[in-house]
Tab-separated table of C-alpha atoms in Angstrom:
chain	number	residue	atom	x	y	z
A	279	MET	CA	-13.950	-11.912	19.583
A	280	GLY	CA	-12.682	-14.034	16.694
A	281	ILE	CA	-12.128	-12.566	13.268
A	282	ARG	CA	-12.189	-15.660	11.097
A	283	HIS	CA	-14.930	-15.358	8.510
A	284	SER	CA	-17.611	-18.035	8.515
A	285	SER	CA	-17.042	-20.915	6.074
A	286	ALA	CA	-20.378	-20.198	4.408
A	287	GLY	CA	-19.538	-16.529	4.031
A	288	LYS	CA	-16.151	-17.298	2.536
A	289	MET	CA	-17.618	-19.820	0.095
A	290	ILE	CA	-20.202	-17.306	-1.130
A	291	TRP	CA	-17.445	-14.738	-1.657
A	292	LEU	CA	-15.181	-17.181	-3.465
A	293	LEU	CA	-17.990	-17.959	-5.889
A	294	ALA	CA	-18.908	-14.301	-6.262
A	295	LEU	CA	-15.350	-13.066	-6.733
A	296	ALA	CA	-14.664	-15.770	-9.268
A	297	SER	CA	-17.684	-14.637	-11.259
A	298	LEU	CA	-16.534	-11.014	-11.124
A	299	ILE	CA	-12.852	-11.515	-11.809
A	300	HIS	CA	-12.567	-14.358	-14.301
A	301	VAL	CA	-13.972	-13.669	-17.711
A	302	SER	CA	-13.928	-17.333	-18.681
A	303	SER	CA	-15.792	-18.268	-15.515
A	304	LEU	CA	-18.319	-15.507	-16.116
A	305	GLU	CA	-19.052	-16.756	-19.593
A	306	ALA	CA	-19.627	-20.272	-18.278
A	307	ALA	CA	-21.677	-19.252	-15.235
A	308	THR	CA	-25.169	-20.654	-14.960
A	309	ALA	CA	-28.177	-18.416	-14.391
A	310	GLU	CA	-28.398	-19.771	-10.854
A	311	THR	CA	-24.806	-18.738	-10.058
A	312	VAL	CA	-25.328	-15.255	-11.484
A	313	LYS	CA	-28.337	-14.760	-9.241
A	314	GLN	CA	-26.166	-15.262	-6.141
A	315	LYS	CA	-25.117	-11.617	-6.137
A	316	PRO	CA	-23.657	-10.730	-2.729
A	317	PRO	CA	-23.003	-7.225	-1.428
A	318	ARG	CA	-20.092	-5.562	-3.197
A	319	LEU	CA	-16.727	-5.724	-1.471
A	320	ASN	CA	-15.912	-3.050	1.110
A	321	ILE	CA	-12.272	-2.091	1.595
A	322	VAL	CA	-10.499	-0.879	4.734
A	323	PHE	CA	-6.898	0.082	3.975
A	324	ILE	CA	-4.885	0.702	7.156
A	325	PHE	CA	-1.688	2.565	6.228
A	326	VAL	CA	0.764	2.861	9.120
A	327	ASP	CA	3.508	5.482	9.116
A	328	ASP	CA	7.176	4.479	9.535
A	329	GLN	CA	6.749	0.895	10.775
A	330	GLY	CA	9.807	-1.237	10.108
A	331	TYR	CA	9.863	-4.682	8.527
A	332	TYR	CA	10.483	-6.601	11.754
A	333	ASP	CA	8.198	-4.524	13.959
A	334	LEU	CA	5.197	-6.853	14.378
A	335	GLY	CA	5.008	-10.199	16.111
A	336	CYS	CA	4.205	-11.963	12.832
A	337	TYR	CA	7.346	-10.408	11.291
A	338	GLY	CA	9.689	-11.379	14.119
A	339	ALA	CA	9.327	-8.734	16.838
A	340	THR	CA	9.801	-10.086	20.365
A	341	GLU	CA	9.657	-6.738	22.184
A	342	VAL	CA	5.943	-6.181	21.491
A	343	GLU	CA	2.749	-8.187	21.465
A	344	THR	CA	0.527	-7.683	18.421
A	345	PRO	CA	-2.090	-10.451	18.664
A	346	ARG	CA	-4.815	-8.744	16.610
A	347	ILE	CA	-2.602	-7.932	13.633
A	348	ASP	CA	-0.888	-11.313	13.892
A	349	THR	CA	-4.318	-12.966	13.678
A	350	LEU	CA	-5.035	-11.077	10.463
A	351	ALA	CA	-1.819	-12.553	9.062
A	352	GLN	CA	-2.657	-16.048	10.327
A	353	ASN	CA	-6.046	-15.919	8.605
A	354	GLY	CA	-4.966	-14.031	5.496
A	355	VAL	CA	-1.914	-13.427	3.300
A	356	ARG	CA	1.353	-12.106	4.726
A	357	PHE	CA	3.892	-10.778	2.222
A	358	THR	CA	7.587	-11.321	2.950
A	359	ASP	CA	9.000	-9.288	0.039
A	360	TYR	CA	6.680	-6.315	-0.204
A	361	TYR	CA	7.956	-2.810	-0.996
A	362	ALA	CA	6.706	0.688	-0.347
A	363	ALA	CA	6.772	3.005	-3.351
A	364	ALA	CA	9.446	5.143	-1.663
A	365	PRO	CA	11.391	5.345	1.616
A	366	ILE	CA	9.601	8.562	2.616
A	367	CYS	CA	5.989	9.661	3.222
A	368	SER	CA	4.577	11.708	0.327
A	369	PRO	CA	6.002	9.702	-2.595
A	370	SER	CA	4.980	6.482	-0.857
A	371	ARG	CA	1.364	7.638	-0.501
A	372	THR	CA	1.339	8.814	-4.100
A	373	GLY	CA	2.389	5.371	-5.315
A	374	LEU	CA	-0.366	3.680	-3.353
A	375	LEU	CA	-3.195	6.010	-4.377
A	376	THR	CA	-2.253	6.317	-8.067
A	377	GLY	CA	-0.892	2.847	-8.861
A	378	CYS	CA	2.099	4.605	-10.434
A	379	TYR	CA	5.707	5.108	-9.485
A	380	PRO	CA	5.780	8.562	-7.843
A	381	ARG	CA	8.103	9.703	-10.602
A	382	ARG	CA	5.370	9.101	-13.171
A	383	THR	CA	3.162	11.663	-11.388
A	384	GLY	CA	5.858	14.206	-10.486
A	385	ASN	CA	5.796	13.378	-6.765
A	386	GLU	CA	9.090	11.530	-6.320
A	387	VAL	CA	11.142	14.183	-4.498
A	388	TRP	CA	11.128	14.439	-0.680
A	389	VAL	CA	7.840	15.309	1.057
A	390	HIS	CA	5.143	17.954	0.674
A	391	ARG	CA	5.483	20.596	3.381
A	392	PRO	CA	2.653	22.996	4.327
A	393	ASP	CA	3.990	25.627	1.926
A	394	SER	CA	4.174	23.154	-0.965
A	395	GLY	CA	2.287	24.167	-4.067
A	396	THR	CA	2.068	20.716	-5.595
A	397	GLY	CA	0.481	17.307	-5.005
A	398	ILE	CA	-1.139	14.516	-6.990
A	399	PRO	CA	-2.024	16.114	-10.351
A	400	PRO	CA	-5.788	16.613	-10.828
A	401	SER	CA	-5.425	14.788	-14.151
A	402	GLN	CA	-4.429	11.619	-12.293
A	403	THR	CA	-7.277	9.281	-11.321
A	404	THR	CA	-6.730	8.246	-7.717
A	405	LEU	CA	-7.919	4.973	-6.250
A	406	ALA	CA	-10.603	6.905	-4.376
A	407	GLU	CA	-11.818	8.582	-7.569
A	408	LEU	CA	-11.987	5.222	-9.308
A	409	PHE	CA	-14.054	3.654	-6.524
A	410	LYS	CA	-16.265	6.729	-6.189
A	411	SER	CA	-17.060	6.609	-9.901
A	412	GLU	CA	-18.284	3.054	-9.359
A	413	GLY	CA	-20.756	3.989	-6.640
A	414	TYR	CA	-18.535	3.589	-3.572
A	415	ALA	CA	-18.679	5.869	-0.544
A	416	THR	CA	-15.100	6.999	0.140
A	417	ALA	CA	-13.311	8.326	3.201
A	418	CYS	CA	-9.787	9.300	4.171
A	419	ILE	CA	-9.269	9.359	7.936
A	420	GLY	CA	-5.791	10.264	9.163
A	421	LYS	CA	-2.661	11.905	7.797
A	422	TRP	CA	-2.857	13.178	4.203
A	423	HIS	CA	0.557	14.696	3.295
A	424	LEU	CA	-0.201	14.859	-0.423
A	425	GLY	CA	-0.616	18.563	-1.075
A	426	PHE	CA	-2.406	21.339	0.783
A	427	SER	CA	-3.761	23.815	-1.747
A	428	GLU	CA	-7.305	23.325	-3.008
A	429	PRO	CA	-6.744	21.047	-6.040
A	430	TYR	CA	-4.742	18.588	-3.951
A	431	LEU	CA	-6.966	18.212	-0.889
A	432	PRO	CA	-8.736	14.907	-0.153
A	433	ALA	CA	-12.149	16.258	-1.198
A	434	ASN	CA	-10.730	16.974	-4.657
A	435	GLN	CA	-8.950	13.635	-4.905
A	436	GLY	CA	-12.017	11.415	-4.640
A	437	PHE	CA	-12.810	11.321	-0.922
A	438	ASP	CA	-16.356	12.113	0.224
A	439	HIS	CA	-15.263	12.404	3.856
A	440	TYR	CA	-12.032	13.551	5.466
A	441	PHE	CA	-11.023	13.645	9.118
A	442	GLY	CA	-7.472	14.091	10.313
A	443	ILE	CA	-4.300	16.125	10.137
A	444	LEU	CA	-3.145	17.031	6.653
A	445	HIS	CA	0.474	17.340	7.752
A	446	ASN	CA	3.281	15.769	9.728
A	447	LEU	CA	3.727	16.842	13.335
A	448	ASP	CA	7.509	17.282	13.135
A	449	SER	CA	9.076	20.649	13.867
A	450	TYR	CA	9.456	21.547	10.176
A	451	GLU	CA	5.699	21.494	9.690
A	452	VAL	CA	4.424	22.533	13.118
A	453	ALA	CA	6.370	25.805	12.725
A	454	HIS	CA	4.001	26.872	9.936
A	455	PHE	CA	1.063	26.930	12.376
A	456	GLU	CA	2.545	28.552	15.468
A	457	ASP	CA	0.634	31.800	14.955
A	458	GLN	CA	-2.625	29.859	14.463
A	459	GLY	CA	-2.540	27.862	17.687
A	460	GLY	CA	-1.121	24.698	16.240
A	461	VAL	CA	-1.657	22.192	13.416
A	462	PRO	CA	-5.395	21.886	12.690
A	463	LEU	CA	-7.386	18.685	13.100
A	464	LEU	CA	-9.985	18.860	10.324
A	465	ARG	CA	-13.315	17.308	9.492
A	466	ASN	CA	-14.391	18.099	5.943
A	467	GLY	CA	-12.639	21.466	5.914
A	468	GLU	CA	-13.749	22.568	9.378
A	469	VAL	CA	-11.198	22.912	12.180
A	470	VAL	CA	-12.346	20.763	15.116
A	471	ASP	CA	-9.195	21.138	17.231
A	472	ARG	CA	-5.618	22.408	17.146
A	473	ASN	CA	-2.346	21.187	18.555
A	474	VAL	CA	-3.801	17.745	19.293
A	475	ASP	CA	-1.754	15.454	21.525
A	476	PRO	CA	-0.169	12.823	19.220
A	477	GLY	CA	-1.064	10.224	21.849
A	478	LYS	CA	-4.776	10.737	21.110
A	479	LEU	CA	-4.656	10.290	17.356
A	480	ILE	CA	-4.876	6.500	17.044
A	481	LYS	CA	-8.054	6.442	19.114
A	482	LEU	CA	-9.518	9.520	17.404
A	483	TYR	CA	-8.946	8.135	13.927
A	484	THR	CA	-10.292	4.691	14.799
A	485	GLU	CA	-13.422	6.049	16.446
A	486	GLU	CA	-14.055	8.324	13.462
A	487	ALA	CA	-13.578	5.355	11.118
A	488	ILE	CA	-15.972	3.154	13.081
A	489	GLY	CA	-18.537	5.961	13.263
A	490	TRP	CA	-18.320	6.555	9.517
A	491	ILE	CA	-18.769	2.837	8.790
A	492	GLU	CA	-21.738	2.697	11.167
A	493	GLU	CA	-23.331	5.542	9.218
A	494	ARG	CA	-22.852	3.645	5.964
A	495	VAL	CA	-24.465	0.518	7.394
A	496	ALA	CA	-27.356	2.488	8.898
A	497	SER	CA	-27.919	4.210	5.569
A	498	ARG	CA	-28.069	0.855	3.840
A	499	HIS	CA	-30.734	-0.349	6.235
A	500	GLU	CA	-32.785	2.834	5.876
A	501	THR	CA	-32.677	3.076	2.100
A	502	GLY	CA	-32.362	-0.578	1.171
A	503	SER	CA	-29.281	0.270	-0.918
A	504	SER	CA	-26.125	-1.813	-1.045
A	505	GLU	CA	-23.636	1.054	-1.350
A	506	PRO	CA	-20.136	-0.320	-0.636
A	507	PHE	CA	-17.333	1.745	0.882
A	508	PHE	CA	-13.625	2.392	0.484
A	509	LEU	CA	-11.949	3.559	3.701
A	510	TYR	CA	-8.349	4.768	3.567
A	511	LEU	CA	-6.971	4.986	7.131
A	512	PRO	CA	-3.448	6.497	7.062
A	513	HIS	CA	-2.339	6.700	10.704
A	514	THR	CA	-0.060	9.524	11.832
A	515	MET	CA	1.729	7.037	14.045
A	516	LEU	CA	4.445	5.729	14.056
A	517	HIS	CA	5.967	8.930	12.722
A	518	GLU	CA	7.932	11.129	15.106
A	519	PRO	CA	6.938	12.724	17.400
A	520	LEU	CA	5.498	9.592	18.933
A	521	GLY	CA	2.592	9.720	21.333
A	522	VAL	CA	0.699	7.073	23.283
A	523	SER	CA	-2.388	7.054	25.494
A	524	PRO	CA	-1.979	6.441	29.250
A	525	LYS	CA	-3.487	2.952	28.923
A	526	PHE	CA	-0.557	1.777	26.767
A	527	ASP	CA	2.241	3.847	28.298
A	528	GLY	CA	4.928	1.395	29.431
A	529	SER	CA	3.025	-1.616	28.087
A	530	SER	CA	5.837	-3.004	25.900
A	531	ASN	CA	9.489	-3.955	26.237
A	532	TRP	CA	10.466	-1.448	23.561
A	533	GLY	CA	9.967	1.990	25.050
A	534	LEU	CA	7.569	4.505	23.565
A	535	TYR	CA	7.836	3.063	20.052
A	536	GLY	CA	6.774	-0.379	21.241
A	537	ASP	CA	3.963	1.094	23.334
A	538	VAL	CA	2.541	2.846	20.278
A	539	ILE	CA	2.717	-0.363	18.232
A	540	GLN	CA	0.690	-2.142	20.899
A	541	GLU	CA	-1.883	0.639	20.860
A	542	LEU	CA	-2.112	0.375	17.079
A	543	ASP	CA	-2.695	-3.352	17.464
A	544	PHE	CA	-5.478	-2.788	20.002
A	545	TYR	CA	-7.327	-0.271	17.830
A	546	THR	CA	-6.873	-2.364	14.703
A	547	GLY	CA	-8.672	-5.049	16.677
A	548	ARG	CA	-11.387	-2.566	17.649
A	549	LEU	CA	-11.984	-1.787	13.995
A	550	VAL	CA	-12.137	-5.452	12.991
A	551	ASP	CA	-14.520	-6.147	15.886
A	552	ALA	CA	-16.766	-3.348	14.622
A	553	LEU	CA	-16.969	-5.017	11.210
A	554	GLU	CA	-18.067	-8.222	12.947
A	555	ARG	CA	-20.584	-6.406	15.148
A	556	LEU	CA	-22.108	-4.627	12.161
A	557	GLY	CA	-22.434	-7.879	10.238
A	558	ILE	CA	-20.200	-6.830	7.331
A	559	ALA	CA	-16.971	-8.719	8.074
A	560	ASP	CA	-17.837	-11.276	5.382
A	561	GLU	CA	-17.955	-8.530	2.780
A	562	THR	CA	-14.957	-6.398	3.853
A	563	LEU	CA	-11.301	-6.680	2.883
A	564	VAL	CA	-8.832	-5.401	5.505
A	565	MET	CA	-5.306	-4.357	4.520
A	566	TYR	CA	-2.517	-3.551	6.991
A	567	VAL	CA	0.530	-1.951	5.351
A	568	SER	CA	3.408	0.376	6.301
A	569	ASP	CA	4.284	3.403	4.160
A	570	ASN	CA	8.061	2.953	4.432
A	571	GLY	CA	10.683	1.286	6.585
A	572	ARG	CA	12.180	2.519	9.832
A	573	GLY	CA	15.386	0.731	10.769
A	574	PRO	CA	17.502	-2.415	10.519
A	575	GLY	CA	17.081	-5.762	12.229
A	576	ARG	CA	17.945	-6.168	15.899
A	577	ASN	CA	19.351	-9.706	16.077
A	578	GLN	CA	20.919	-12.419	13.930
A	579	GLN	CA	17.508	-13.609	12.754
A	580	GLN	CA	16.772	-10.119	11.409
A	581	PRO	CA	19.510	-9.471	8.827
A	582	ILE	CA	17.953	-6.592	6.849
A	583	ARG	CA	19.923	-3.347	7.114
A	584	GLY	CA	19.178	0.271	6.313
A	585	SER	CA	16.583	2.729	7.577
A	586	LYS	CA	13.949	5.160	6.388
A	587	LEU	CA	15.210	7.456	3.593
A	588	THR	CA	17.656	4.802	2.333
A	589	THR	CA	17.276	2.296	-0.484
A	590	PHE	CA	18.721	-0.586	1.490
A	591	GLU	CA	16.013	-3.159	2.219
A	592	GLY	CA	15.293	-1.567	5.596
A	593	GLY	CA	14.114	1.603	3.877
A	594	LEU	CA	11.471	0.118	1.585
A	595	ARG	CA	10.697	-3.503	2.518
A	596	VAL	CA	7.783	-3.319	4.950
A	597	PRO	CA	4.959	-5.359	6.523
A	598	CYS	CA	1.947	-6.058	4.332
A	599	ILE	CA	-1.074	-8.174	5.282
A	600	ALA	CA	-4.321	-8.840	3.380
A	601	TYR	CA	-7.326	-10.393	5.110
A	602	GLY	CA	-10.909	-10.774	4.017
A	603	PRO	CA	-13.595	-12.752	2.220
A	604	GLY	CA	-12.209	-15.127	-0.353
A	605	ILE	CA	-8.600	-14.321	0.561
A	606	ARG	CA	-6.561	-17.471	1.136
A	607	GLU	CA	-5.943	-18.251	4.795
A	608	GLY	CA	-2.569	-18.518	6.471
A	609	HIS	CA	-0.519	-17.992	3.320
A	610	GLU	CA	3.003	-16.551	3.308
A	611	SER	CA	3.765	-15.036	-0.083
A	612	THR	CA	7.369	-14.559	-1.167
A	613	VAL	CA	6.571	-12.830	-4.457
A	614	VAL	CA	8.090	-9.413	-5.071
A	615	ALA	CA	5.075	-7.123	-4.582
A	616	HIS	CA	4.830	-3.362	-4.156
A	617	ALA	CA	2.483	-0.507	-3.291
A	618	MET	CA	1.480	0.215	-6.885
A	619	ASP	CA	0.002	-3.281	-7.171
A	620	TRP	CA	-2.942	-2.442	-4.904
A	621	TYR	CA	-4.642	-0.144	-7.404
A	622	PRO	CA	-5.440	-2.833	-10.030
A	623	THR	CA	-5.704	-5.597	-7.430
A	624	LEU	CA	-8.333	-3.897	-5.283
A	625	ALA	CA	-10.205	-2.845	-8.406
A	626	SER	CA	-10.380	-6.454	-9.600
A	627	LEU	CA	-11.521	-7.741	-6.227
A	628	ALA	CA	-14.313	-5.155	-6.369
A	629	GLY	CA	-15.217	-6.066	-9.945
A	630	ILE	CA	-14.052	-2.707	-11.341
A	631	SER	CA	-12.342	-2.560	-14.712
A	632	ILE	CA	-9.513	0.011	-14.949
A	633	PRO	CA	-10.388	2.625	-17.607
A	634	LYS	CA	-8.466	2.022	-20.818
A	635	GLU	CA	-6.766	5.429	-20.780
A	636	LEU	CA	-5.035	4.851	-17.425
A	637	VAL	CA	-1.404	3.724	-17.489
A	638	LEU	CA	-0.361	2.045	-14.229
A	639	ASP	CA	2.820	0.480	-12.909
A	640	GLY	CA	0.970	-1.879	-10.573
A	641	ARG	CA	0.018	-5.472	-11.361
A	642	ASP	CA	-3.225	-7.265	-10.565
A	643	LEU	CA	-2.452	-9.719	-7.732
A	644	SER	CA	-6.062	-10.770	-7.133
A	645	ALA	CA	-5.485	-14.319	-8.420
A	646	LEU	CA	-2.615	-14.675	-5.940
A	647	LEU	CA	-4.752	-13.469	-3.028
A	648	LEU	CA	-7.538	-15.857	-3.975
A	649	GLY	CA	-5.182	-18.831	-4.010
A	650	GLU	CA	-5.228	-19.494	-7.739
A	651	THR	CA	-1.482	-19.048	-8.116
A	652	ASP	CA	1.560	-18.814	-5.852
A	653	THR	CA	3.469	-16.684	-8.330
A	654	ILE	CA	2.923	-13.290	-9.963
A	655	PRO	CA	-0.134	-13.750	-12.219
A	656	GLU	CA	0.256	-13.593	-15.980
A	657	PHE	CA	-0.727	-10.464	-17.894
A	658	ASN	CA	-3.781	-12.157	-19.359
A	659	GLN	CA	-7.395	-11.099	-18.842
A	660	LYS	CA	-8.405	-14.754	-18.579
A	661	VAL	CA	-6.489	-14.726	-15.274
A	662	SER	CA	-8.167	-11.673	-13.739
A	663	LEU	CA	-10.084	-8.560	-14.673
A	664	ASN	CA	-7.129	-6.106	-14.690
A	665	ALA	CA	-4.290	-8.520	-15.431
A	666	GLU	CA	-3.467	-6.868	-18.768
A	667	VAL	CA	-3.146	-3.325	-17.368
A	668	PRO	CA	0.705	-3.379	-17.116
A	669	LEU	CA	0.891	-3.993	-20.868
A	670	ARG	CA	-0.191	-0.364	-21.359
A	671	ARG	CA	3.250	0.805	-20.230
A	672	GLU	CA	5.656	1.979	-22.919
A	673	PHE	CA	8.012	-0.828	-23.912
A	674	HIS	CA	10.359	-0.467	-26.842
A	675	GLN	CA	13.008	-3.122	-26.514
A	676	ASP	CA	16.374	-1.725	-27.568
A	677	LEU	CA	18.503	-3.997	-29.728
A	678	GLU	CA	21.216	-3.877	-27.051
A	679	TRP	CA	18.919	-5.583	-24.504
A	680	GLU	CA	16.692	-7.589	-26.825
A	681	ARG	CA	18.002	-10.973	-25.711
A	682	ILE	CA	18.921	-9.876	-22.202
A	683	PHE	CA	15.490	-9.536	-20.566
A	684	THR	CA	11.863	-10.028	-21.554
A	685	ARG	CA	8.929	-7.664	-21.327
A	686	GLN	CA	7.409	-9.805	-18.582
A	687	GLU	CA	10.623	-9.645	-16.540
A	688	TYR	CA	10.714	-5.877	-16.983
A	689	LEU	CA	7.106	-5.338	-15.917
A	690	ASN	CA	7.628	-7.542	-12.852
A	691	ALA	CA	10.813	-5.754	-11.759
A	692	PHE	CA	10.750	-3.298	-8.855
A	693	PHE	CA	12.584	0.012	-9.198
A	694	TYR	CA	13.847	1.512	-5.942
A	695	HIS	CA	13.837	5.308	-5.751
A	696	GLY	CA	15.537	7.257	-2.997
A	697	SER	CA	14.038	10.003	-0.867
A	698	HIS	CA	15.472	12.577	-3.296
A	699	GLY	CA	13.716	10.921	-6.214
A	700	ALA	CA	16.639	9.285	-8.028
A	701	LEU	CA	16.532	5.715	-9.315
A	702	ALA	CA	18.848	3.808	-6.976
A	703	ALA	CA	18.379	0.055	-7.503
A	704	VAL	CA	16.459	-2.626	-9.387
A	705	ARG	CA	15.073	-5.925	-8.122
A	706	SER	CA	14.169	-8.784	-10.446
A	707	GLY	CA	13.309	-12.092	-8.809
A	708	LYS	CA	15.862	-12.709	-6.079
A	709	TRP	CA	18.435	-10.322	-7.549
A	710	LYS	CA	18.972	-6.723	-6.504
A	711	LEU	CA	21.340	-4.395	-8.331
A	712	ALA	CA	22.342	-1.183	-6.551
A	713	LEU	CA	23.265	1.378	-9.211
A	714	ASN	CA	25.399	3.853	-7.259
A	715	PRO	CA	28.180	4.576	-6.556
A	716	SER	CA	28.950	1.476	-8.626
A	717	LEU	CA	26.977	-1.541	-9.826
A	718	THR	CA	26.639	-3.881	-6.817
A	719	LEU	CA	24.692	-7.132	-7.050
A	720	TYR	CA	23.039	-9.100	-4.219
A	721	ASP	CA	21.110	-12.350	-3.981
A	722	LEU	CA	18.361	-11.314	-1.546
A	723	GLU	CA	17.184	-14.880	-0.962
A	724	LYS	CA	20.559	-15.840	0.496
A	725	ASP	CA	21.679	-12.383	1.591
A	726	PRO	CA	18.764	-10.101	2.594
A	727	GLY	CA	21.246	-8.055	4.624
A	728	GLU	CA	23.089	-6.994	1.447
A	729	SER	CA	26.435	-7.950	2.952
A	730	HIS	CA	27.971	-10.155	0.246
A	731	PRO	CA	28.235	-8.543	-3.211
A	732	LEU	CA	28.301	-10.919	-6.179
A	733	ASN	CA	30.150	-10.563	-9.437
A	734	SER	CA	27.920	-11.985	-12.171
A	735	TRP	CA	28.420	-9.922	-15.314
A	736	GLU	CA	25.377	-11.530	-16.957
A	737	ILE	CA	22.925	-10.660	-14.174
A	738	LYS	CA	24.379	-7.189	-13.693
A	739	THR	CA	23.936	-6.497	-17.403
A	740	LYS	CA	20.338	-7.695	-17.274
A	741	LEU	CA	19.296	-5.501	-14.350
A	742	ARG	CA	21.288	-2.523	-15.621
A	743	GLY	CA	19.402	-2.866	-18.919
A	744	MET	CA	16.100	-2.792	-17.030
A	745	ALA	CA	17.201	0.370	-15.215
A	746	ILE	CA	18.060	2.056	-18.519
A	747	ARG	CA	14.753	0.929	-20.052
A	748	PHE	CA	12.879	2.357	-17.049
A	749	GLN	CA	14.643	5.715	-17.318
A	750	ARG	CA	13.747	5.888	-20.980
A	751	GLU	CA	10.147	4.926	-20.252
A	752	MET	CA	9.858	7.889	-17.906
A	753	ILE	CA	11.363	10.209	-20.548
A	754	GLU	CA	9.053	8.850	-23.260
A	755	GLN	CA	6.095	9.387	-20.960
A	756	GLY	CA	7.127	13.027	-20.469
A	757	ASN	CA	7.474	13.550	-24.186
A	758	SER	CA	4.022	12.104	-24.875
A	759	ASN	CA	2.241	14.342	-22.332
């Protein structure tokens, strides 16, 4: 089955999204335009674990076939310079669900193990809580890994429905459940199985997701409501230990890892087909994103180096695809984007204004997705609903850096943090400055493999100043809490 939205459906959504997102357009809208009120946008956010930058066909992989995900990219927006919040699981997920650098929420160090007593602070408004407050049904189906005591569980972080494994399946975490029969597979707090074969999880999660969506659609038909939904689907795969179903065992030219990628592709297609079958594809945004990198490139056309846990490009630069109604088709975006951006962006696409008290590190990229700009949108509400949100961040320009970088440059910079939580590098435009063990500058447009250090005192000073400003922003935030 094809997944391209109908031209009529896309046109309706372009008109509707424009009326929701652009204040100036809303003011000028005619009564007839306002009456064309379509169903509110549904969101399916597929979050894959440990998939490297080059590990899809549309990102250069030749060892696997990923036709369903590649088609999403062909009919949507594919980001070339997109970054996870961190090169490791828990901080990365925190960045996505809070719109903040993990450091801002106290979740920047390593991962949460089963005996961890922390997680996303209850005072933080997660993406799920935001959408739920606006009348959305919310579900998390898959791996959580964001805290395991009561305040930090999915049900207390904005999700109406949870199905999955809260933990990793590596030996460090499995050991905590040996006397209980294995890691529990949960549905809304009830144990439905233990010690599940990792090779069954992709199918289990996808079937649960499809079933949950079917229930939402059926409920709409029965009640006449138009309740939208936000589905967060964080797969356990491709984290070690890998597992694949018999149907895909040996299906790729890349061993078990490649086989699992091909199974992920198949079930991503199953989910997209379900949206078509249920008649809601023209009102549903689909995101496909990895939580952190995995490893370096494998040939001369894949120059990125580094792996998971590192702050080389291979640790944080990952695949990111957006597909859905109103989203521009077949666009390759080279802007520097990151996980925190999805909080304000998805809110704008859904017509939700970010509460004034929330301070976020993400930027509203909705105008970019809709084809109104090819660059990072300005911080101006005339551009999009949540465009001004980054201006809430603390910014006191020190005299030392006053003429070195602007506020806009600072807010558009990306700050790399390592798996141990320390600030390790800064990217601004095409430039990346590694901070330790000494200041090392790279031009990532010409040298994405970080092999040829440059010696520009001016650019080094600029990015070093941004790093110092960021450190002080985090301190000022702590002092104000």
